[in-house]
mmCIF file of C-alpha atoms in Angstrom:
data_model
loop_
_atom_site.group_PDB
_atom_site.id
_atom_site.type_symbol
_atom_site.label_atom_id
_atom_site.label_comp_id
_atom_site.label_asym_id
_atom_site.label_seq_id
_atom_site.Cartn_x
_atom_site.Cartn_y
_atom_site.Cartn_z
ATOM 1 C CA MET L 293 19.936 -12.524 -19.537
ATOM 2 C CA THR L 294 16.854 -12.952 -21.702
ATOM 3 C CA ASP L 295 13.264 -12.423 -20.592
ATOM 4 C CA ALA L 296 12.690 -16.186 -20.850
ATOM 5 C CA SER L 297 15.453 -16.832 -18.291
ATOM 6 C CA LEU L 298 14.032 -14.412 -15.732
ATOM 7 C CA PRO L 299 11.790 -15.947 -13.000
ATOM 8 C CA ALA L 300 8.191 -14.889 -13.156
ATOM 9 C CA VAL L 301 7.256 -11.786 -11.189
ATOM 10 C CA PRO L 302 4.018 -12.090 -9.144
ATOM 11 C CA SER L 303 1.278 -9.693 -10.119
ATOM 12 C CA LEU L 304 0.759 -6.455 -8.252
ATOM 13 C CA ALA L 305 -2.632 -7.867 -7.196
ATOM 14 C CA ARG L 306 -0.987 -10.773 -5.391
ATOM 15 C CA ARG L 307 1.561 -8.501 -3.806
ATOM 16 C CA PHE L 308 -1.112 -6.050 -2.670
ATOM 17 C CA GLY L 309 -3.251 -8.950 -1.356
ATOM 18 C CA ALA L 310 -0.328 -10.169 0.740
ATOM 19 C CA LEU L 311 0.281 -6.722 2.130
ATOM 20 C CA LEU L 312 -3.427 -6.248 2.884
ATOM 21 C CA LEU L 313 -3.547 -9.521 4.825
ATOM 22 C CA ASP L 314 -0.364 -8.641 6.704
ATOM 23 C CA TRP L 315 -1.715 -5.188 7.489
ATOM 24 C CA MET L 316 -4.979 -6.561 8.863
ATOM 25 C CA LEU L 317 -3.066 -8.988 11.072
ATOM 26 C CA CYS L 318 -0.803 -6.206 12.276
ATOM 27 C CA VAL L 319 -3.782 -4.019 13.225
ATOM 28 C CA LEU L 320 -5.307 -6.956 15.145
ATOM 29 C CA ALA L 321 -2.018 -7.703 16.902
ATOM 30 C CA ALA L 322 -1.468 -4.009 17.719
ATOM 31 C CA GLY L 323 -4.909 -3.984 19.340
ATOM 32 C CA VAL L 324 -3.445 -6.255 22.085
ATOM 33 C CA PHE L 325 -1.241 -3.480 23.496
ATOM 34 C CA ALA L 326 -2.635 -0.248 21.981
ATOM 35 C CA ASP L 327 -5.664 1.230 20.274
ATOM 36 C CA PRO L 328 -4.640 1.224 16.583
ATOM 37 C CA MET L 329 -7.324 3.782 15.771
ATOM 38 C CA ARG L 330 -5.939 6.245 18.331
ATOM 39 C CA ASP L 331 -2.246 5.212 18.447
ATOM 40 C CA GLY L 332 -1.268 5.412 14.814
ATOM 41 C CA TRP L 333 2.244 4.154 15.502
ATOM 42 C CA ALA L 334 1.164 0.732 16.818
ATOM 43 C CA ALA L 335 0.312 -1.094 13.584
ATOM 44 C CA PRO L 336 3.370 0.155 11.624
ATOM 45 C CA VAL L 337 5.639 -0.922 14.514
ATOM 46 C CA VAL L 338 4.086 -4.377 14.415
ATOM 47 C CA LEU L 339 4.427 -4.503 10.611
ATOM 48 C CA ILE L 340 8.158 -3.660 10.890
ATOM 49 C CA ALA L 341 8.611 -6.396 13.546
ATOM 50 C CA VAL L 342 6.707 -8.927 11.386
ATOM 51 C CA TYR L 343 8.911 -8.148 8.405
ATOM 52 C CA ALA L 344 12.067 -8.351 10.510
ATOM 53 C CA VAL L 345 11.159 -11.825 11.766
ATOM 54 C CA PHE L 346 9.240 -13.370 8.907
ATOM 55 C CA VAL L 347 11.002 -11.960 5.898
ATOM 56 C CA GLY L 348 14.287 -11.883 7.694
ATOM 57 C CA PHE L 349 14.295 -15.568 8.765
ATOM 58 C CA PHE L 350 11.721 -17.273 6.524
ATOM 59 C CA GLY L 351 11.426 -15.158 3.380
ATOM 60 C CA GLN L 352 7.644 -14.934 3.768
ATOM 61 C CA THR L 353 5.148 -13.058 5.864
ATOM 62 C CA PRO L 354 1.853 -14.756 6.699
ATOM 63 C CA GLY L 355 0.176 -12.778 3.887
ATOM 64 C CA MET L 356 2.880 -13.789 1.440
ATOM 65 C CA ARG L 357 2.416 -17.417 2.400
ATOM 66 C CA VAL L 358 -1.325 -17.251 1.655
ATOM 67 C CA THR L 359 -0.775 -15.560 -1.704
ATOM 68 C CA LYS L 360 2.157 -17.917 -2.540
ATOM 69 C CA ILE L 361 4.909 -15.378 -2.955
ATOM 70 C CA THR L 362 8.279 -15.089 -1.315
ATOM 71 C CA CYS L 363 10.776 -12.279 -0.565
ATOM 72 C CA LEU L 364 14.393 -13.285 -0.866
ATOM 73 C CA GLY L 365 17.775 -11.656 -1.304
ATOM 74 C CA VAL L 366 18.624 -10.689 -4.880
ATOM 75 C CA ASP L 367 22.172 -12.049 -4.725
ATOM 76 C CA SER L 368 21.659 -15.095 -2.509
ATOM 77 C CA GLY L 369 18.082 -16.261 -3.161
ATOM 78 C CA GLN L 370 17.867 -16.804 0.607
ATOM 79 C CA PRO L 371 16.135 -14.987 3.446
ATOM 80 C CA VAL L 372 17.829 -11.631 4.086
ATOM 81 C CA GLY L 373 18.108 -11.566 7.873
ATOM 82 C CA PRO L 374 16.289 -9.442 10.431
ATOM 83 C CA LEU L 375 18.017 -6.129 9.769
ATOM 84 C CA LYS L 376 17.261 -6.099 6.063
ATOM 85 C CA GLY L 377 13.787 -7.475 6.787
ATOM 86 C CA ALA L 378 13.174 -4.587 9.221
ATOM 87 C CA LEU L 379 14.563 -2.104 6.686
ATOM 88 C CA ARG L 380 12.187 -3.401 4.019
ATOM 89 C CA GLY L 381 9.281 -3.257 6.446
ATOM 90 C CA THR L 382 10.140 0.309 7.483
ATOM 91 C CA LEU L 383 10.273 1.504 3.910
ATOM 92 C CA LEU L 384 7.083 -0.360 3.085
ATOM 93 C CA ALA L 385 5.343 1.304 6.047
ATOM 94 C CA LEU L 386 6.247 4.674 4.494
ATOM 95 C CA VAL L 387 4.221 3.559 1.365
ATOM 96 C CA ILE L 388 5.880 5.912 -1.156
ATOM 97 C CA PRO L 389 8.969 3.703 -1.706
ATOM 98 C CA ALA L 390 6.677 0.847 -2.632
ATOM 99 C CA LEU L 391 5.103 2.933 -5.378
ATOM 100 C CA ILE L 392 8.391 3.757 -7.071
ATOM 101 C CA MET L 393 9.103 0.687 -9.204
ATOM 102 C CA ASP L 394 11.660 -0.224 -11.772
ATOM 103 C CA GLY L 395 11.180 -2.329 -14.953
ATOM 104 C CA GLU L 396 11.347 -5.589 -12.969
ATOM 105 C CA ARG L 397 8.532 -4.327 -10.657
ATOM 106 C CA ARG L 398 10.961 -4.028 -7.754
ATOM 107 C CA GLY L 399 9.925 -1.201 -5.527
ATOM 108 C CA LEU L 400 12.390 1.179 -3.971
ATOM 109 C CA HIS L 401 11.972 -0.686 -0.710
ATOM 110 C CA ASP L 402 13.097 -3.888 -2.505
ATOM 111 C CA ARG L 403 16.084 -2.205 -4.176
ATOM 112 C CA VAL L 404 17.294 -0.593 -0.903
ATOM 113 C CA ALA L 405 16.899 -3.817 1.060
ATOM 114 C CA GLY L 406 18.366 -5.984 -1.734
ATOM 115 C CA THR L 407 15.244 -8.110 -2.019
ATOM 116 C CA MET L 408 13.045 -9.472 -4.772
ATOM 117 C CA ILE L 409 9.525 -10.899 -4.794
ATOM 118 C CA ARG L 410 9.036 -14.181 -6.625
ATOM 119 C CA PRO L 411 6.455 -16.969 -6.676
ATOM 120 C CA ALA L 412 6.913 -19.369 -3.790
ATOM 121 C CA ALA L 413 8.306 -22.780 -4.657
#
């Protein structure tokens, strides 16, 4: 496969922007049932749930929708289901896996979950 045949990979700025928006929404949502400043577990739990539902069933979180990117299965090009969505969210919440990237800019969390980030259609 040549570089010309590979779909474009969104910039790290767009990916970070999507994550930042999602994280802010998760902190706000966590504030409904916990104090995110005191209960450090609340926002990451909400983030994992958001990824399980939104990435799992729709291939986009709200932040991804705003930044016009999508997260789909590498093999199928379809949403990955709630278990892989939750796995990706869990690894993303750990931060370090997201910083370990390959030549295609797929983080460790993407490789383990079998996902890829691409521009939304």
